[in-house]
Short mmCIF file of C-alpha atoms in Angstrom, two decimals:
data_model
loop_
_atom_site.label_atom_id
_atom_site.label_comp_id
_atom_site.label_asym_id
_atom_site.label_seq_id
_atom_site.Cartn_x
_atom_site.Cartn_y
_atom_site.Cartn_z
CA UNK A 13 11.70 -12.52 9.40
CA UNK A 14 8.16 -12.66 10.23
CA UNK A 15 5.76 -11.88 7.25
CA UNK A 16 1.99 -11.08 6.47
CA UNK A 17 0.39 -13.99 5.26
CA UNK A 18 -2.75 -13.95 2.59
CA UNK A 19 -4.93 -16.46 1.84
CA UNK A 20 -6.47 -17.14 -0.91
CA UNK A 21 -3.36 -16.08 -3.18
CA UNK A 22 -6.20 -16.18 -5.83
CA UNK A 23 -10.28 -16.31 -5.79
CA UNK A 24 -12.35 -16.73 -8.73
CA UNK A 25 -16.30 -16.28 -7.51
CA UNK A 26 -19.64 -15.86 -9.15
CA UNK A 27 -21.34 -12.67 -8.29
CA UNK A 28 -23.50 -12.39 -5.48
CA UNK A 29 -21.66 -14.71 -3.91
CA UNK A 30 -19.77 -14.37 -0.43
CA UNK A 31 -15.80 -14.19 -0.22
CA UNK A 32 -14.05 -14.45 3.06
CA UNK A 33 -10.09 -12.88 2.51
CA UNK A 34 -8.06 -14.15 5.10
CA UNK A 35 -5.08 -12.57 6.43
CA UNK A 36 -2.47 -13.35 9.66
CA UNK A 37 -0.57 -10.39 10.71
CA UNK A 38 2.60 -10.11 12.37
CA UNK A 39 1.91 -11.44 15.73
CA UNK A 40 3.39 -8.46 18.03
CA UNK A 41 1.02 -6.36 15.69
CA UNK A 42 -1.47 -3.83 17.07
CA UNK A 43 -2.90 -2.17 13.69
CA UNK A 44 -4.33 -3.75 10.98
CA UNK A 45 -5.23 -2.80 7.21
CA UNK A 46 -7.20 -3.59 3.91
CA UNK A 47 -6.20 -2.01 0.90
CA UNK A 48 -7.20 -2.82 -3.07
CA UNK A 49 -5.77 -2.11 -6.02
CA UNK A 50 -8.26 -2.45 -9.18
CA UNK A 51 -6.08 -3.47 -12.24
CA UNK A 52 -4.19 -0.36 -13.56
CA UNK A 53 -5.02 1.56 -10.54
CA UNK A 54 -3.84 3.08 -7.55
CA UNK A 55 -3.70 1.08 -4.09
CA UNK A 56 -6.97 2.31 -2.09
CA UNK A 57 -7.39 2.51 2.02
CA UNK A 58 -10.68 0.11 2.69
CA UNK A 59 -10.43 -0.10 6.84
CA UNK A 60 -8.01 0.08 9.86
CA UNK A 61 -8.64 -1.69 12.49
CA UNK A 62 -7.33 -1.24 16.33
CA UNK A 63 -8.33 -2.64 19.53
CA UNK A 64 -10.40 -4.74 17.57
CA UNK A 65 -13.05 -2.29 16.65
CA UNK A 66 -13.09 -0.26 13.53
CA UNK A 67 -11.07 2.90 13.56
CA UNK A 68 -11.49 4.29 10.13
CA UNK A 69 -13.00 3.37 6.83
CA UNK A 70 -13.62 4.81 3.43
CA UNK A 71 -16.45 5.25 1.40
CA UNK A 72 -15.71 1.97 -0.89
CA UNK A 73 -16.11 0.09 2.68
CA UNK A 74 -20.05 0.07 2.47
CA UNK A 75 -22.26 -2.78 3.93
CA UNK A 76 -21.39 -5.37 2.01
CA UNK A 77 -18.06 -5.41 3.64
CA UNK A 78 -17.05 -6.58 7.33
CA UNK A 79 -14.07 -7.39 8.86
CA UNK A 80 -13.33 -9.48 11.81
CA UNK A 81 -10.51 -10.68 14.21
CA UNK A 82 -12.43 -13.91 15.44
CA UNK A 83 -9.16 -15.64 17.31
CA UNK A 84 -6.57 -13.08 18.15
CA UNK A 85 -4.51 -14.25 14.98
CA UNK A 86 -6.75 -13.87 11.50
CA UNK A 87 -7.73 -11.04 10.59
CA UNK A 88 -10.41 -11.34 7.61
CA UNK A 89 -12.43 -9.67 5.08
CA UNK A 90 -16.00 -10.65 4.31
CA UNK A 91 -17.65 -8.96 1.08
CA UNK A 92 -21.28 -10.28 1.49
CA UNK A 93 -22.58 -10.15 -2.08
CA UNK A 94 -20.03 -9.64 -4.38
CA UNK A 95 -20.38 -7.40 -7.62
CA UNK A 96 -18.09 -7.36 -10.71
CA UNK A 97 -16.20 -4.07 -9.36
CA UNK A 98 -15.19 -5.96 -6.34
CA UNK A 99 -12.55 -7.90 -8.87
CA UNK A 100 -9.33 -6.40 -7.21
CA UNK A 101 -6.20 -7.14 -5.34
CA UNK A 102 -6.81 -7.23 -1.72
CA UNK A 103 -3.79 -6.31 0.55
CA UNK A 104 -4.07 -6.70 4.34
CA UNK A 105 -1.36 -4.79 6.25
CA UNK A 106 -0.24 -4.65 9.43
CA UNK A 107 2.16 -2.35 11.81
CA UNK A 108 3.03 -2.33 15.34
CA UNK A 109 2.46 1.41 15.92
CA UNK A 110 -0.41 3.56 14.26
CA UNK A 111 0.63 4.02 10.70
CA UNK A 112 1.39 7.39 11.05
CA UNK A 113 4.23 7.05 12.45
CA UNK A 114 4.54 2.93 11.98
CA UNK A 115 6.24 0.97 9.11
CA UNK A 116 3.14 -0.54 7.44
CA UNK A 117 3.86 -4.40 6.37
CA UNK A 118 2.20 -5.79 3.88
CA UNK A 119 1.24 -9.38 2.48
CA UNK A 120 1.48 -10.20 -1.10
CA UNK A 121 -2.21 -9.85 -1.55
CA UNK A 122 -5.40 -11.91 -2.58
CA UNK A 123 -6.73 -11.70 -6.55
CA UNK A 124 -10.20 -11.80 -6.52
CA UNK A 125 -11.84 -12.18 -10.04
CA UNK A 126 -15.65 -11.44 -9.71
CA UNK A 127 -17.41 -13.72 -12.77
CA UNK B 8 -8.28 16.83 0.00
CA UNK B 9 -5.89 14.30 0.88
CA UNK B 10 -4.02 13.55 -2.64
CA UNK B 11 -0.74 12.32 -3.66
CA UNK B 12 0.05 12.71 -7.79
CA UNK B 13 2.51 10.37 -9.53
CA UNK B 14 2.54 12.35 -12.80
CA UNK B 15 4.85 9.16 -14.43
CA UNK B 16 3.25 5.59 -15.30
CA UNK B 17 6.72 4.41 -17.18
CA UNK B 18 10.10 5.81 -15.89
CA UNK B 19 12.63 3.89 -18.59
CA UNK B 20 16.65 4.76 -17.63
CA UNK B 21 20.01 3.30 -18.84
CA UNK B 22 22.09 1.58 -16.09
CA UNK B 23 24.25 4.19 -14.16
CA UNK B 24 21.49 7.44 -14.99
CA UNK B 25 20.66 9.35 -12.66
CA UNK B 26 16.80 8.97 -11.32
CA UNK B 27 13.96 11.31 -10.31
CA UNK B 28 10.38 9.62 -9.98
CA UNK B 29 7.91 12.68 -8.77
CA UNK B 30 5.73 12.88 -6.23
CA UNK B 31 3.64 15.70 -5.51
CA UNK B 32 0.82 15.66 -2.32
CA UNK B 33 -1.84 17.55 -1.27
CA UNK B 34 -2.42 17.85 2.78
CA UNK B 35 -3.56 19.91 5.08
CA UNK B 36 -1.22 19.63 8.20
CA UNK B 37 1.74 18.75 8.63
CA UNK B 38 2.33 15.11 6.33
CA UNK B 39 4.17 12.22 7.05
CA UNK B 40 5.31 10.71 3.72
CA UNK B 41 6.96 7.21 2.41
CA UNK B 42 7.93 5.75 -0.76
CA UNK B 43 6.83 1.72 -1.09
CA UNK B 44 8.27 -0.46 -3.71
CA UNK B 45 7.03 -3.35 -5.31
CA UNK B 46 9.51 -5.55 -6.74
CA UNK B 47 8.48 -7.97 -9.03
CA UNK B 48 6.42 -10.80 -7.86
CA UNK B 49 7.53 -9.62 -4.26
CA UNK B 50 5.05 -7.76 -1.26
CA UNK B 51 4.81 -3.76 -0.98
CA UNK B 52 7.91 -2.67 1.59
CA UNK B 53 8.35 0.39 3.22
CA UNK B 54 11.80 1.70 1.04
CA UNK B 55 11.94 5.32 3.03
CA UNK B 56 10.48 7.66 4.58
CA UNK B 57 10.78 11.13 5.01
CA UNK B 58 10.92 11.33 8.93
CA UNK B 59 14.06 9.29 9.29
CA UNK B 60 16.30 11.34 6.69
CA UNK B 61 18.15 8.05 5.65
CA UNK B 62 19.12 6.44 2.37
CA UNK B 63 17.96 3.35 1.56
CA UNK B 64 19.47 1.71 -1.54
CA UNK B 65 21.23 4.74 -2.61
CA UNK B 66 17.82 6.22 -2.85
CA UNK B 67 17.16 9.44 -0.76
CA UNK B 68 13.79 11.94 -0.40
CA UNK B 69 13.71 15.33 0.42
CA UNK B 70 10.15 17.12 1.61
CA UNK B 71 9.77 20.40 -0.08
CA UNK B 72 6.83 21.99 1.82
CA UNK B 73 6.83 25.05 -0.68
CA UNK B 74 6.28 23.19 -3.63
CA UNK B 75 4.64 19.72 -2.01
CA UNK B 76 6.65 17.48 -2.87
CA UNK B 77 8.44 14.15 -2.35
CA UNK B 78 10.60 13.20 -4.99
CA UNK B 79 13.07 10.03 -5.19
CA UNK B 80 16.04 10.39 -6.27
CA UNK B 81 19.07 7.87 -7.16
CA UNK B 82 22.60 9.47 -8.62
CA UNK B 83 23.25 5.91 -10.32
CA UNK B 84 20.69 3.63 -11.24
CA UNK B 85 20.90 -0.48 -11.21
CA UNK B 86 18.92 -3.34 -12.48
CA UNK B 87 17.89 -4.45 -9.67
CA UNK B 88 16.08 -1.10 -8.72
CA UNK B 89 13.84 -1.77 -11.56
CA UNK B 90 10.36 -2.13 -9.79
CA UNK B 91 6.77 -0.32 -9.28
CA UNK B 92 7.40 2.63 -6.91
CA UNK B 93 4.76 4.17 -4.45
CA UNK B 94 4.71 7.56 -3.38
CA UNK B 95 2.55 7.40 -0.08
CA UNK B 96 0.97 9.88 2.71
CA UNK B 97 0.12 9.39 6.23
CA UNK B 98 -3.72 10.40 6.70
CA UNK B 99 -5.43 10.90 9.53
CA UNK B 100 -6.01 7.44 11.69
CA UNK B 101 -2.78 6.02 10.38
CA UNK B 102 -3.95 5.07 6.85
CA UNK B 103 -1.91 5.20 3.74
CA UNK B 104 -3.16 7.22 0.97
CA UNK B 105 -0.85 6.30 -2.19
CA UNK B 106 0.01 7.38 -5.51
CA UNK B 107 -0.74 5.86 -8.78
CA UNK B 108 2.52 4.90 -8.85
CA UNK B 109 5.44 4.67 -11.41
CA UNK B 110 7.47 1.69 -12.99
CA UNK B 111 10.59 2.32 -12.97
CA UNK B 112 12.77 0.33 -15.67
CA UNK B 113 16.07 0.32 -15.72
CA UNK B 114 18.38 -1.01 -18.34
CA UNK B 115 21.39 -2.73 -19.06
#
């Protein structure tokens, strides 16, 4: 059964320091997702991402993140300068229709730990 | 707003109990909602959702627009449903907006 694959599983980083998150979604995929759940908190919507533009993002997604499709397969997350709140589980997700009516799949997620 | 309210952390049932884990939302429209489950060590996966009208692991969910609500119920609980449930809704632009969620431990 294909899968959502995450790499890193787990990133420890110094702050101010670049991470790339990388993610391959389900290759007949058309929507993709970040997500993060802080320790002890709910999972949060960062960005979707369609037609490989930008469709919606929240307010947590603020300059110091991108995302980028570079070769039709990955799908990553760059934080530019990272900050001790950025420590989180980082879920990418993908779906074959929009999510509103798609089953979103998920990958198991990358720990970041922000020193 | 666009809100969904787990009002349990810790759900803790014997083996064979019946189950309830809440989930209340708050929307504007007309929502599309989904439990997620988390087993342990294991991905998020889509367990129902409330378009389809099926049971999934014994587990069903029925919408109550009135009171806004999308609880998950189970007549007989097992082990093996013991996991981290996720009480979801559909925003606009297809993105997931999720509850805290609730643990649900069930035991022998």
């Amino acid at each position: 059964e294909p899968e959502v694959t995450q790499t890193p599983s787990h990133q420890v980083t110094q702050m101010g320091q670049e991470v790339i998150l990388r993610c391959v979604p389900i290759s007949n995929h058309l929507y993709f997702y970040w997500y993060r759940q802080i320790l002890g908190q709910k999972v949060e919507f960062l960005v979707s991402f369609y037609n490989n533009e930008i469709s919606e993002k929240s307010e947590i997604f603020d300059d110091q993140f991108s995302v980028e499709r570079p070769d039709g397969s990955n799908f990553t997350l760059k934080i530019r300068s990272t900050k001790l709140e950025d420590s989180a589980m980082y879920f990418c997700a993908s779906s074959e229709l929009s999510g509103e009516i798609g089953e979103l799949f998920f990958g198991e997620g990358s720990r970041l730990t922000v020193l | 707003a666009q809100r969904v309210t787990q009002p349990e952390k810790l759900l803790s049932v014997f083996k064979g109990a019946p189950v309830e884990l809440k989930c209340n939302y708050s929307y504007s429209g007309s929502p599309e909602l989904f439990w997620y489950v988390q087993y342990s060590r294991q991905r998020l996966q889509l367990l129902l959702r409330h378009i389809s009208r099926e049971s999934i692991k014994g587990f069903t969910a029925d919408l109550n627009k009135g009171e806004t609500s999308f609880h998950l119920k189970k007549p007989f609980a097992q082990e093996e449903d013991s996991a981290m449930y996720y009480c979801a809704l559909s925003g606009a632009g297809g993105k997931l907006i999720f509850g805290q969620g609730t643990e649900l431990s069930v035991k022998p």
